[in-house]
């Protein structure tokens, strides 16, 4: 489902921009997981604020997430979402252990997911840095278990201050060719969104 | 989407900036972080309005009436009045206003949102029946118009009924 309202050329270029970021992240992720996990761009859209959570299928369920924030003027948020089982499977495969069945996540499991976020986030934002000519440095990754929509809401806050439609990008994961219930959601802040859009309009 | 809708026995999902009107057996759900989920409920008329308030004031910014505290509350009151539920019989229940990720910063609007909604409700003389405000985590809200109960869930904690 694509609800974008950009003119087609601009949408096409924005799509290419996020495709490049996704490809960079996919290469890094593939190395990190010994070739098993790759990423593909799912959607780039400008959506009405009230329908973002539904459109991105970030409902009212509890999710395991790793969050990287870009602070400063060109702010933004990169959120990697996992359901409980798949998050634990990834941690177990990275740690070469059996999947943990304790309700509480161990610090080692959290660290494995955070490191995944770090590798993926740096590769993703590195690609965007080239485009906008501004250094996008992510914060240390932050592990959180919360309702997905409440975290997404916070990520949307910068754009919500001035807009009623927000630019979001979602990327999906695949392991050994199968779709996984993991996603990367990238939400640029208002200033970064503007930079992305002007870089796109110059390229048109 | 995004405006008060008349519904009967329906379950609504209230997105950011949306308001819904509920009657009889209607229910509504929402998930909030730094935003505020506000319910205005008229017990005798069994009518309620629920908004997902994002920011304290509109100040000319674009958005649905439910997005801002200073537009959402008058809008909800107006819609409820059309249903015969006048301000004197309303109670308010509010939840949210968290400082998400426990970080400071200009986009941490939770406390300001909570203060703006609370002040506006108090200025109207509406009794605040229950609150679940602050903290560092999101809240899943479920409102049942038949009972007037707002159930608040926080990850890792027992549900609270307001």
Coordinates of C-alpha atoms in Angstrom, one line a residue:
Chain A
X1 CA 0.0 0.0 0.0
X2 CA 1.5 3.4 -1.0
X3 CA -0.2 6.5 0.1
X4 CA 2.5 8.9 -1.0
X5 CA 1.4 12.3 -2.3
X6 CA 4.7 13.5 -3.7
X7 CA 4.8 14.1 -7.5
X8 CA 6.1 10.9 -9.2
X9 CA 9.6 12.2 -10.0
X10 CA 10.2 13.3 -6.4
X11 CA 8.8 10.1 -5.0
X12 CA 11.0 8.1 -7.4
X13 CA 14.1 10.0 -6.3
X14 CA 13.2 9.7 -2.5
X15 CA 12.7 6.0 -3.1
X16 CA 16.2 5.8 -4.7
X17 CA 17.7 7.7 -1.7
X18 CA 16.2 5.3 0.8
X19 CA 17.0 2.3 -1.4
X20 CA 20.7 3.3 -1.2
X21 CA 20.5 3.6 2.6
X22 CA 18.8 0.2 2.7
X23 CA 21.4 -1.4 0.4
X24 CA 24.2 -0.1 2.6
X25 CA 22.4 -1.4 5.8
X26 CA 21.7 -4.7 4.0
X27 CA 25.4 -5.2 3.2
X28 CA 26.4 -4.5 6.8
X29 CA 23.7 -6.8 8.2
X30 CA 24.6 -9.6 5.8
X31 CA 28.2 -9.4 7.0
X32 CA 27.1 -9.3 10.7
X33 CA 24.9 -12.4 10.3
X34 CA 27.3 -14.4 8.1
X35 CA 25.1 -13.9 5.0
X36 CA 21.8 -15.0 6.5
X37 CA 19.9 -11.7 6.9
X38 CA 19.3 -9.1 4.3
X39 CA 17.1 -6.0 4.0
X40 CA 14.8 -4.6 1.4
X41 CA 13.0 -1.3 1.1
X42 CA 9.3 -1.7 1.8
X43 CA 7.8 1.7 1.6
X44 CA 8.5 5.4 1.5
X45 CA 5.4 7.5 2.2
X46 CA 4.1 10.8 3.3
X47 CA 1.1 9.8 5.5
X48 CA -1.5 11.7 7.6
X49 CA -0.3 11.7 11.2
X50 CA -3.4 9.9 12.5
X51 CA -2.9 6.9 10.2
X52 CA 0.9 6.3 10.4
X53 CA 0.7 3.6 13.1
X54 CA -2.0 1.7 11.2
X55 CA -0.3 2.1 7.8
X56 CA 3.1 0.9 9.2
X57 CA 1.3 -1.9 11.1
X58 CA 2.8 -0.7 14.4
X59 CA -0.3 -1.5 16.4
X60 CA -1.0 -1.6 20.1
X61 CA 1.1 -4.8 20.7
X62 CA 4.2 -4.9 22.8
X63 CA 7.4 -4.9 20.7
X64 CA 11.1 -5.3 21.3
X65 CA 12.9 -2.3 19.8
X66 CA 16.3 -0.8 19.3
X67 CA 16.2 2.9 18.9
X68 CA 18.9 5.2 17.5
X69 CA 18.3 8.9 17.6
X70 CA 20.1 11.6 15.6
X71 CA 20.3 14.6 17.8
X72 CA 20.8 18.3 16.9
X73 CA 19.2 20.3 14.1
X74 CA 19.1 17.5 11.6
X75 CA 17.4 15.1 14.0
X76 CA 15.6 11.9 13.3
X77 CA 15.0 8.5 14.7
X78 CA 15.7 5.0 13.5
X79 CA 13.6 2.3 15.1
X80 CA 14.3 -1.4 14.6
X81 CA 11.3 -3.5 15.7
X82 CA 11.1 -7.2 16.4
X83 CA 8.4 -9.4 17.8
X84 CA 9.6 -11.1 21.0
X85 CA 10.3 -14.5 19.4
X86 CA 12.2 -13.2 16.4
X87 CA 14.2 -10.8 18.5
X88 CA 15.3 -13.6 20.8
X89 CA 16.1 -15.8 17.8
X90 CA 18.4 -13.2 16.4
X91 CA 20.1 -12.7 19.7
X92 CA 20.6 -16.4 20.1
X93 CA 22.0 -16.9 16.6
X94 CA 24.5 -14.0 17.2
X95 CA 25.5 -15.4 20.5
X96 CA 25.7 -19.0 19.2
X97 CA 23.3 -20.2 22.0
X98 CA 19.9 -21.7 22.2
X99 CA 17.0 -19.3 22.3
X100 CA 16.5 -18.0 25.8
X101 CA 13.1 -18.9 27.4
X102 CA 13.4 -16.7 30.5
X103 CA 10.8 -13.9 30.5
X104 CA 13.5 -11.3 31.2
X105 CA 16.1 -10.5 28.5
X106 CA 19.7 -11.0 29.7
X107 CA 22.2 -8.1 29.3
X108 CA 24.0 -10.2 26.7
X109 CA 20.9 -10.6 24.6
X110 CA 20.1 -6.9 24.8
X111 CA 23.7 -6.2 23.9
X112 CA 23.5 -8.4 20.8
X113 CA 20.4 -6.6 19.6
X114 CA 22.0 -3.2 20.4
X115 CA 25.1 -4.1 18.4
X116 CA 22.9 -5.1 15.5
X117 CA 21.2 -1.7 15.7
X118 CA 24.5 0.1 15.8
X119 CA 25.9 -1.7 12.7
X120 CA 22.7 -1.3 10.8
X121 CA 22.1 2.3 11.9
X122 CA 25.6 3.5 11.0
X123 CA 25.4 2.0 7.6
X124 CA 21.9 3.4 6.9
X125 CA 22.7 6.9 8.1
X126 CA 26.1 6.9 6.4
X127 CA 24.4 6.6 3.1
X128 CA 22.0 9.5 3.9
X129 CA 24.9 11.6 5.1
X130 CA 26.4 11.7 1.6
X131 CA 23.1 12.9 0.2
X132 CA 22.3 15.8 2.6
X133 CA 25.9 16.9 3.1
X134 CA 25.4 16.9 6.9
X135 CA 26.9 14.5 9.3
X136 CA 24.2 12.3 10.7
X137 CA 25.7 10.7 13.8
X138 CA 23.4 8.2 15.6
X139 CA 23.2 8.0 19.4
X140 CA 24.2 4.8 21.2
X141 CA 21.5 2.2 20.6
X142 CA 18.7 2.1 23.1
X143 CA 16.9 -1.2 23.9
X144 CA 13.3 -0.9 24.8
X145 CA 10.2 -3.1 25.2
X146 CA 7.1 -1.0 24.8
X147 CA 4.0 -0.5 22.8
X148 CA 5.2 0.1 19.2
X149 CA 2.8 2.9 18.6
X150 CA 4.0 4.9 21.7
X151 CA 7.6 4.8 20.4
X152 CA 6.6 5.7 16.9
X153 CA 4.6 8.6 18.3
X154 CA 7.7 10.1 19.9
X155 CA 9.7 9.6 16.7
X156 CA 7.0 11.6 14.8
X157 CA 6.9 14.5 17.2
X158 CA 9.4 16.7 15.4
X159 CA 7.5 16.6 12.1
X160 CA 4.1 16.8 14.0
X161 CA 5.1 20.2 15.4
X162 CA 4.8 21.7 12.0
X163 CA 3.1 19.3 9.7
X164 CA 0.0 17.1 9.6
X165 CA 1.5 14.7 7.2
X166 CA 4.7 12.9 8.0
X167 CA 7.5 11.3 5.9
X168 CA 8.4 7.8 7.0
X169 CA 10.4 5.0 5.5
X170 CA 10.0 1.3 6.3
X171 CA 12.5 -1.5 5.5
X172 CA 11.9 -5.2 5.9
X173 CA 14.2 -8.1 6.8
X174 CA 14.7 -11.5 5.2
X175 CA 16.5 -14.5 6.6
X176 CA 17.6 -17.2 4.1
X177 CA 15.1 -15.7 1.7
X178 CA 12.1 -15.7 4.0
X179 CA 10.4 -12.6 5.2
X180 CA 10.9 -11.9 8.9
X181 CA 8.6 -10.0 11.3
X182 CA 11.3 -7.3 11.8
X183 CA 11.3 -3.8 10.4
X184 CA 13.4 -0.7 10.3
X185 CA 11.4 2.5 10.5
X186 CA 13.2 5.7 9.8
X187 CA 11.5 9.0 10.7
X188 CA 13.5 12.2 9.8
X189 CA 12.9 15.3 11.9
X190 CA 11.4 18.4 10.3
X191 CA 14.8 19.9 9.3
X192 CA 16.3 16.7 8.0
X193 CA 13.1 16.0 6.0
X194 CA 13.5 19.5 4.4
X195 CA 17.1 18.7 3.5
X196 CA 16.1 15.4 2.0
X197 CA 13.4 16.9 0.0
X198 CA 15.5 19.8 -1.3
X199 CA 18.3 17.3 -2.2
X200 CA 15.6 15.4 -4.1
X201 CA 14.3 18.5 -5.9
X202 CA 17.8 19.5 -7.0
X203 CA 18.2 16.0 -8.5
X204 CA 14.9 16.2 -10.3
Chain B
X1 CA -10.9 9.7 9.1
X2 CA -9.9 11.9 12.1
X3 CA -13.2 13.5 12.9
X4 CA -15.8 12.6 15.5
X5 CA -18.0 9.9 14.1
X6 CA -21.3 8.6 15.3
X7 CA -21.0 4.9 16.1
X8 CA -23.0 2.3 17.9
X9 CA -21.4 -0.8 19.4
X10 CA -18.2 -0.1 17.5
X11 CA -14.6 -0.4 18.5
X12 CA -12.6 2.6 17.4
X13 CA -8.8 2.9 17.2
X14 CA -8.0 6.5 18.0
X15 CA -4.9 7.6 16.1
X16 CA -2.7 10.7 16.7
X17 CA -4.8 13.8 16.6
X18 CA -8.1 12.0 16.2
X19 CA -11.3 12.3 18.3
X20 CA -14.1 9.8 18.4
X21 CA -17.6 10.0 19.9
X22 CA -18.8 6.9 21.7
X23 CA -22.3 5.9 22.7
X24 CA -23.9 3.0 24.6
X25 CA -21.8 -0.1 24.0
X26 CA -19.0 1.5 22.0
X27 CA -15.4 1.0 22.9
X28 CA -12.2 2.8 21.9
X29 CA -8.5 2.0 22.1
X30 CA -5.4 4.1 21.7
X31 CA -1.7 3.9 22.5
X32 CA 0.0 7.0 23.9
X33 CA 3.5 8.0 24.9
X34 CA 4.1 11.7 25.4
X35 CA 0.6 12.4 24.0
X36 CA -2.5 12.5 26.1
X37 CA -5.5 10.2 25.8
X38 CA -8.4 12.2 27.1
X39 CA -11.9 10.9 27.8
X40 CA -14.8 13.1 28.6
X41 CA -17.6 11.0 29.8
X42 CA -21.3 11.7 30.7
X43 CA -22.4 8.8 32.9
X44 CA -26.2 9.4 32.7
X45 CA -26.3 9.9 28.9
X46 CA -23.8 7.1 28.4
X47 CA -21.9 9.2 25.9
X48 CA -18.2 9.9 25.7
X49 CA -15.6 11.5 23.6
X50 CA -12.0 10.4 23.4
X51 CA -9.1 12.3 21.9
X52 CA -5.4 11.5 21.2
X53 CA -3.9 14.9 21.9
X54 CA -0.4 15.4 20.5
X55 CA 0.5 19.0 21.4
X56 CA -0.6 21.6 23.9
X57 CA -1.6 24.4 21.5
X58 CA -2.5 24.8 17.9
X59 CA -0.9 28.3 17.4
X60 CA -2.0 28.2 13.7
X61 CA -0.4 24.9 13.0
X62 CA -2.2 22.4 10.7
X63 CA -4.0 19.4 12.1
X64 CA -7.2 17.8 13.1
X65 CA -9.1 19.4 16.1
X66 CA -8.1 16.5 18.3
X67 CA -4.3 17.1 17.8
X68 CA -4.0 20.1 20.1
X69 CA -5.3 20.5 23.7
X70 CA -6.7 24.0 23.0
X71 CA -8.8 22.8 20.1
X72 CA -9.5 19.2 21.1
X73 CA -11.4 20.0 24.4
X74 CA -13.8 22.6 23.0
X75 CA -14.4 20.3 20.0
X76 CA -15.2 17.3 22.2
X77 CA -17.5 19.5 24.4
X78 CA -19.3 20.8 21.4
X79 CA -19.8 17.2 20.0
X80 CA -21.0 15.9 23.3
X81 CA -23.4 18.9 23.7
X82 CA -25.0 17.9 20.4
X83 CA -25.7 14.5 22.0
X84 CA -27.3 16.2 25.0
X85 CA -24.3 15.6 27.2
X86 CA -23.6 19.0 28.7
X87 CA -20.4 20.1 30.5
X88 CA -22.0 20.0 34.0
X89 CA -22.4 16.3 33.9
X90 CA -19.0 15.4 32.4
X91 CA -16.1 13.8 34.1
X92 CA -12.6 13.7 32.6
X93 CA -10.1 10.8 32.6
X94 CA -6.6 11.3 31.2
X95 CA -3.5 9.2 30.6
X96 CA -0.2 9.6 29.0
X97 CA 2.3 12.5 29.1
X98 CA 5.4 10.2 29.4
X99 CA 9.0 11.2 28.9
X100 CA 9.7 8.6 26.3
X101 CA 13.2 6.9 26.4
X102 CA 13.9 8.8 29.6
X103 CA 15.8 11.5 27.7
X104 CA 15.5 15.2 28.1
X105 CA 15.1 17.5 25.1
X106 CA 12.8 19.9 23.3
X107 CA 10.7 17.2 21.8
X108 CA 9.8 15.8 25.3
X109 CA 6.4 17.4 25.4
X110 CA 4.7 15.0 27.8
X111 CA 4.7 17.1 30.9
X112 CA 3.6 20.2 28.9
X113 CA 0.8 18.2 27.3
X114 CA -0.4 16.9 30.7
X115 CA -0.3 20.4 32.2
X116 CA -2.2 22.0 29.3
X117 CA -4.9 19.4 29.3
X118 CA -5.3 19.5 33.1
X119 CA -5.5 23.3 33.2
X120 CA -8.1 23.4 30.4
X121 CA -10.3 20.8 32.1
X122 CA -10.0 22.5 35.5
X123 CA -10.9 25.9 33.9
X124 CA -14.1 24.4 32.6
X125 CA -15.0 23.1 36.1
X126 CA -15.0 19.5 34.9
X127 CA -14.1 16.9 37.6
X128 CA -11.0 14.9 36.8
X129 CA -12.0 11.4 37.8
X130 CA -8.7 9.7 37.2
X131 CA -5.2 10.1 35.8
X132 CA -2.2 8.1 34.8
X133 CA 0.4 10.6 33.9
X134 CA 4.2 10.7 33.5
X135 CA 6.8 8.0 33.7
X136 CA 9.0 6.9 30.9
X137 CA 6.8 4.3 29.1
X138 CA 3.9 4.1 26.7
X139 CA 0.4 3.3 27.7
X140 CA -2.3 1.2 26.0
X141 CA -5.7 2.6 26.7
X142 CA -9.1 0.9 26.3
X143 CA -12.3 2.8 27.1
X144 CA -15.6 1.1 27.6
X145 CA -18.5 3.6 27.2
X146 CA -21.0 1.2 28.8
X147 CA -19.1 1.2 32.1
X148 CA -17.2 4.4 31.8
X149 CA -14.0 2.6 32.7
X150 CA -10.6 3.5 31.1
X151 CA -8.1 0.6 31.4
X152 CA -4.5 1.7 31.3
X153 CA -1.7 -0.8 30.5
X154 CA 2.0 -0.2 30.9
X155 CA 4.5 -2.7 29.8
X156 CA 5.6 -4.9 32.7
X157 CA 2.9 -3.6 35.1
X158 CA -0.6 -4.7 36.1
X159 CA -3.4 -3.0 34.3
X160 CA -5.0 0.0 36.1
X161 CA -8.7 0.8 35.8
X162 CA -9.6 4.5 36.1

